[in-house]
Backbone as CSV, one residue per row, in Angstrom:
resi,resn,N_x,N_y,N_z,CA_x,CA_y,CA_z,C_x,C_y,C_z
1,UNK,91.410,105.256,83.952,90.635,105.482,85.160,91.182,104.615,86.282
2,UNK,91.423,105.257,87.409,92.357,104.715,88.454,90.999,103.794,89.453
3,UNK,90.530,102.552,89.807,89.828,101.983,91.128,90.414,102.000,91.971
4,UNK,89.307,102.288,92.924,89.683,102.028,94.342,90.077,100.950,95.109
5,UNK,90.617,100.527,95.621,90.559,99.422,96.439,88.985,98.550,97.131
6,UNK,88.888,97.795,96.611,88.012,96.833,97.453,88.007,97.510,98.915
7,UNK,86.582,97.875,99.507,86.410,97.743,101.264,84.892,97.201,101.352
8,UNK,85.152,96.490,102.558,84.010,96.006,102.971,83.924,96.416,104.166
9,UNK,82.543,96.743,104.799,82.470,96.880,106.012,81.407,95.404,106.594
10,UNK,81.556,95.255,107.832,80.342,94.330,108.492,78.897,94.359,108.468
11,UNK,77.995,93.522,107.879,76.587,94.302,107.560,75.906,94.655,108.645
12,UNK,75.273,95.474,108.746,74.714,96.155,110.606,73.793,95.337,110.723
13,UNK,73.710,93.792,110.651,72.725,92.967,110.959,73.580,92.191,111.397
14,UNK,74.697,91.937,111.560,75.907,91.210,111.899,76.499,91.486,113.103
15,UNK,76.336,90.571,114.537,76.772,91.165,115.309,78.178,90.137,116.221
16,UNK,79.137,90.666,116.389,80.393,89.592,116.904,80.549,89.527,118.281
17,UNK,81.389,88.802,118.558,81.902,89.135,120.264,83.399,88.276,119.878
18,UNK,84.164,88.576,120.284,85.754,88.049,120.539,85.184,87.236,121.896
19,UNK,86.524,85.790,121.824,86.390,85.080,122.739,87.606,84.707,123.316
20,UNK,87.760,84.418,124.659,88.479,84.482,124.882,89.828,84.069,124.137
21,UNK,89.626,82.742,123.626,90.739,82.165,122.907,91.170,82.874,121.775
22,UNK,90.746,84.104,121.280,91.193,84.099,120.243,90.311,84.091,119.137
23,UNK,89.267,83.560,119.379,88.090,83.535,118.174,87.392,84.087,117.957
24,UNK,86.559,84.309,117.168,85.527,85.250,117.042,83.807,84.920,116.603
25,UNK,82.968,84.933,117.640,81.841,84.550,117.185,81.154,85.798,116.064
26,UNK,80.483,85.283,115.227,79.550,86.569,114.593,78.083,85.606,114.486
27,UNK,77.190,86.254,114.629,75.986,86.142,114.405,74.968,87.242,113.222
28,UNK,74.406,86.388,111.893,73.752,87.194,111.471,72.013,87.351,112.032
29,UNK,71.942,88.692,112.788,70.523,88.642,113.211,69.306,88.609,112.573
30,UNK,69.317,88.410,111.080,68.133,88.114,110.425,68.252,86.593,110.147
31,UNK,69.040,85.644,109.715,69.420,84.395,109.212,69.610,83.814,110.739
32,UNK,69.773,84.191,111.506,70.268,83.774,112.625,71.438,82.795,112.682
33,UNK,72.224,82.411,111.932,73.569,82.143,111.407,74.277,82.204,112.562
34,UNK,75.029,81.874,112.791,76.457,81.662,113.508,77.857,81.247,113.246
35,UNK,78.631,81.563,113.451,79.927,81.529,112.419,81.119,81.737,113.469
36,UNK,82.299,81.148,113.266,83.381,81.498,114.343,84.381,81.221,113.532
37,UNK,85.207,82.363,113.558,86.355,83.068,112.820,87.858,82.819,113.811
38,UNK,88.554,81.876,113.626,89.935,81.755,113.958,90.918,83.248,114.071
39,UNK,91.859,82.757,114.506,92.706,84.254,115.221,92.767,84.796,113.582
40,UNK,93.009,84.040,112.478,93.472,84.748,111.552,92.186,85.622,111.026
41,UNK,91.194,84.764,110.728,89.844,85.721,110.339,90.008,86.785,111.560
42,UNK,89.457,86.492,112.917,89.459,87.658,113.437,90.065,88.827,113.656
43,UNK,91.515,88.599,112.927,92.290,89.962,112.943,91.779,90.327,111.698
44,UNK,91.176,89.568,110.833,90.557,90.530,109.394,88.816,91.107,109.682
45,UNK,88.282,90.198,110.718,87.122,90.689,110.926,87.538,92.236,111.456
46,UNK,88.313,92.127,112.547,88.144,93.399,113.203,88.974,94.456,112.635
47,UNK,89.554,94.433,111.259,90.056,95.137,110.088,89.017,95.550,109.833
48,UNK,88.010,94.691,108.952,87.027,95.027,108.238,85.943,96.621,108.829
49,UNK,86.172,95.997,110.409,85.186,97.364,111.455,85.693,98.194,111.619
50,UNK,87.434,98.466,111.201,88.227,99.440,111.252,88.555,100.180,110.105
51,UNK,87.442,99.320,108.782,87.500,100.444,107.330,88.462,99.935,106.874
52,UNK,89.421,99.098,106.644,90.470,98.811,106.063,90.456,98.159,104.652
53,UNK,90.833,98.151,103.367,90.525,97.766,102.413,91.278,96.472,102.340
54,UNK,91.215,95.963,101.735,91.305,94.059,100.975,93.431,93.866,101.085
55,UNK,93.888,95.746,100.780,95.391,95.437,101.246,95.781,95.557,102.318
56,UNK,94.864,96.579,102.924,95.281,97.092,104.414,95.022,95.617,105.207
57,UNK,94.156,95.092,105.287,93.850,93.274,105.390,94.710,92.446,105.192
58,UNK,95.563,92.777,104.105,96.532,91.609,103.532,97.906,91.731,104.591
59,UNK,98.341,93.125,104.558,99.405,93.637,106.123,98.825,93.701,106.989
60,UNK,98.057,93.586,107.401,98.076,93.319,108.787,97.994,91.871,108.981
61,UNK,97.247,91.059,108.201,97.671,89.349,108.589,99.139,89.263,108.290
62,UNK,99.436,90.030,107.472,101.360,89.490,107.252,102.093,90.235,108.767
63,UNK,101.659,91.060,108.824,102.567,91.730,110.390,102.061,90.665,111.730
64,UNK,100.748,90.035,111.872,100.463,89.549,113.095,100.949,88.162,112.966
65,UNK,101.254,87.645,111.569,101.034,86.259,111.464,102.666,85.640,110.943
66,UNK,103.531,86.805,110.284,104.563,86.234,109.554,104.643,85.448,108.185
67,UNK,103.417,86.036,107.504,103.187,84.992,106.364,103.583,85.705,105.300
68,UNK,104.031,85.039,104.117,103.792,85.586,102.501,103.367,86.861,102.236
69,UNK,103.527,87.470,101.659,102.122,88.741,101.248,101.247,87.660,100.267
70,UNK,101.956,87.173,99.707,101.112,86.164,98.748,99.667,85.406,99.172
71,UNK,100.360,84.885,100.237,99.536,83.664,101.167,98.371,84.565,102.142
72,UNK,98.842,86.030,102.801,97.968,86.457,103.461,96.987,87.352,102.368
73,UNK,97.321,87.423,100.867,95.935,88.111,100.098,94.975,87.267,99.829
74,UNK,95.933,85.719,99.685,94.860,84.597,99.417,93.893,84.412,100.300
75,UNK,94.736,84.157,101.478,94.053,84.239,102.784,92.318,85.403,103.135
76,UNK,92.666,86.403,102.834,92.020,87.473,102.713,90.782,87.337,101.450
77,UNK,91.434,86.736,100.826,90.401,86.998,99.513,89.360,86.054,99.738
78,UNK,89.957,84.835,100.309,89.206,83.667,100.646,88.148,83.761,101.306
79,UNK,88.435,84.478,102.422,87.568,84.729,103.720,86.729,85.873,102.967
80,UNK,87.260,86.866,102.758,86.136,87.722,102.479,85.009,87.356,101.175
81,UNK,85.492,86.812,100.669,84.451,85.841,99.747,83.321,85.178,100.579
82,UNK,83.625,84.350,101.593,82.670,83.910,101.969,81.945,84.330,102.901
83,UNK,82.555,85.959,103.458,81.752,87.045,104.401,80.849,87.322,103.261
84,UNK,81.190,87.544,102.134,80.101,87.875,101.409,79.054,87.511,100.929
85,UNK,79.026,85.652,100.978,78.168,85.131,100.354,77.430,84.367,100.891
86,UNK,77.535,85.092,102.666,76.789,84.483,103.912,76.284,85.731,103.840
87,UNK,76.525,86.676,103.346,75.643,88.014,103.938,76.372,89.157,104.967
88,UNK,77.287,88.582,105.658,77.833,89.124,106.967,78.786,90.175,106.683
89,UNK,79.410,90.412,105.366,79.673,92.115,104.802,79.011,92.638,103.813
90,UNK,79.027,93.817,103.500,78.760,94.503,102.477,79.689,95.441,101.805
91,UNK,79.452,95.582,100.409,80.428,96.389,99.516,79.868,98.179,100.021
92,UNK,81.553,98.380,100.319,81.570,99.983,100.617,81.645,100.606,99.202
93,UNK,80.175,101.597,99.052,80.577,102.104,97.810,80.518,104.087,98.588
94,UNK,81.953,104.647,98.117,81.872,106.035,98.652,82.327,106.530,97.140
């Protein structure tokens, strides 16, 4: 039996704004949480709103950033771990 790829999308209680520098605020509107995501998260945050799964995530930090594939899944896995265990994604099940 073949799996799918890991996707997460942003939980619709989760709301961001890009800043100028480069960063990315998110706010969860029930926890009222606040969180700010560096250029590298934010090119995976705004993956994540674009449907992209856990590899499509991993190339695009390697195309914007010049890194490893190695270093940008770690990268990826890292972060989205802890989108998850703040609440601020949820598992796409289709």
């Amino acid at each position: 039996m073949m799996t799918r790829p890991l996707r997460l999308r942003p939980h619709p209680k989760a709301v961001s704004e890009r800043l100028p520098n480069g960063d990315t605020v998110v706010v969860h509107l029930l926890t009222r949480q606040s969180f700010t995501l560096n250029a590298t998260g934010s090119l995976i945050w705004a993956g994540l709103t674009d449907g992209l799964d856990l590899d499509g995530l991993a190339a695009r930090v390697v195309a914007a950033f010049d890194v490893e594939p190695d270093v940008a899944a770690h990268d990826v896995q890292r972060l989205t771990q802890e989108l998850l265990a703040e609440g601020l994604v949820d598992v796409v099940h289709d």
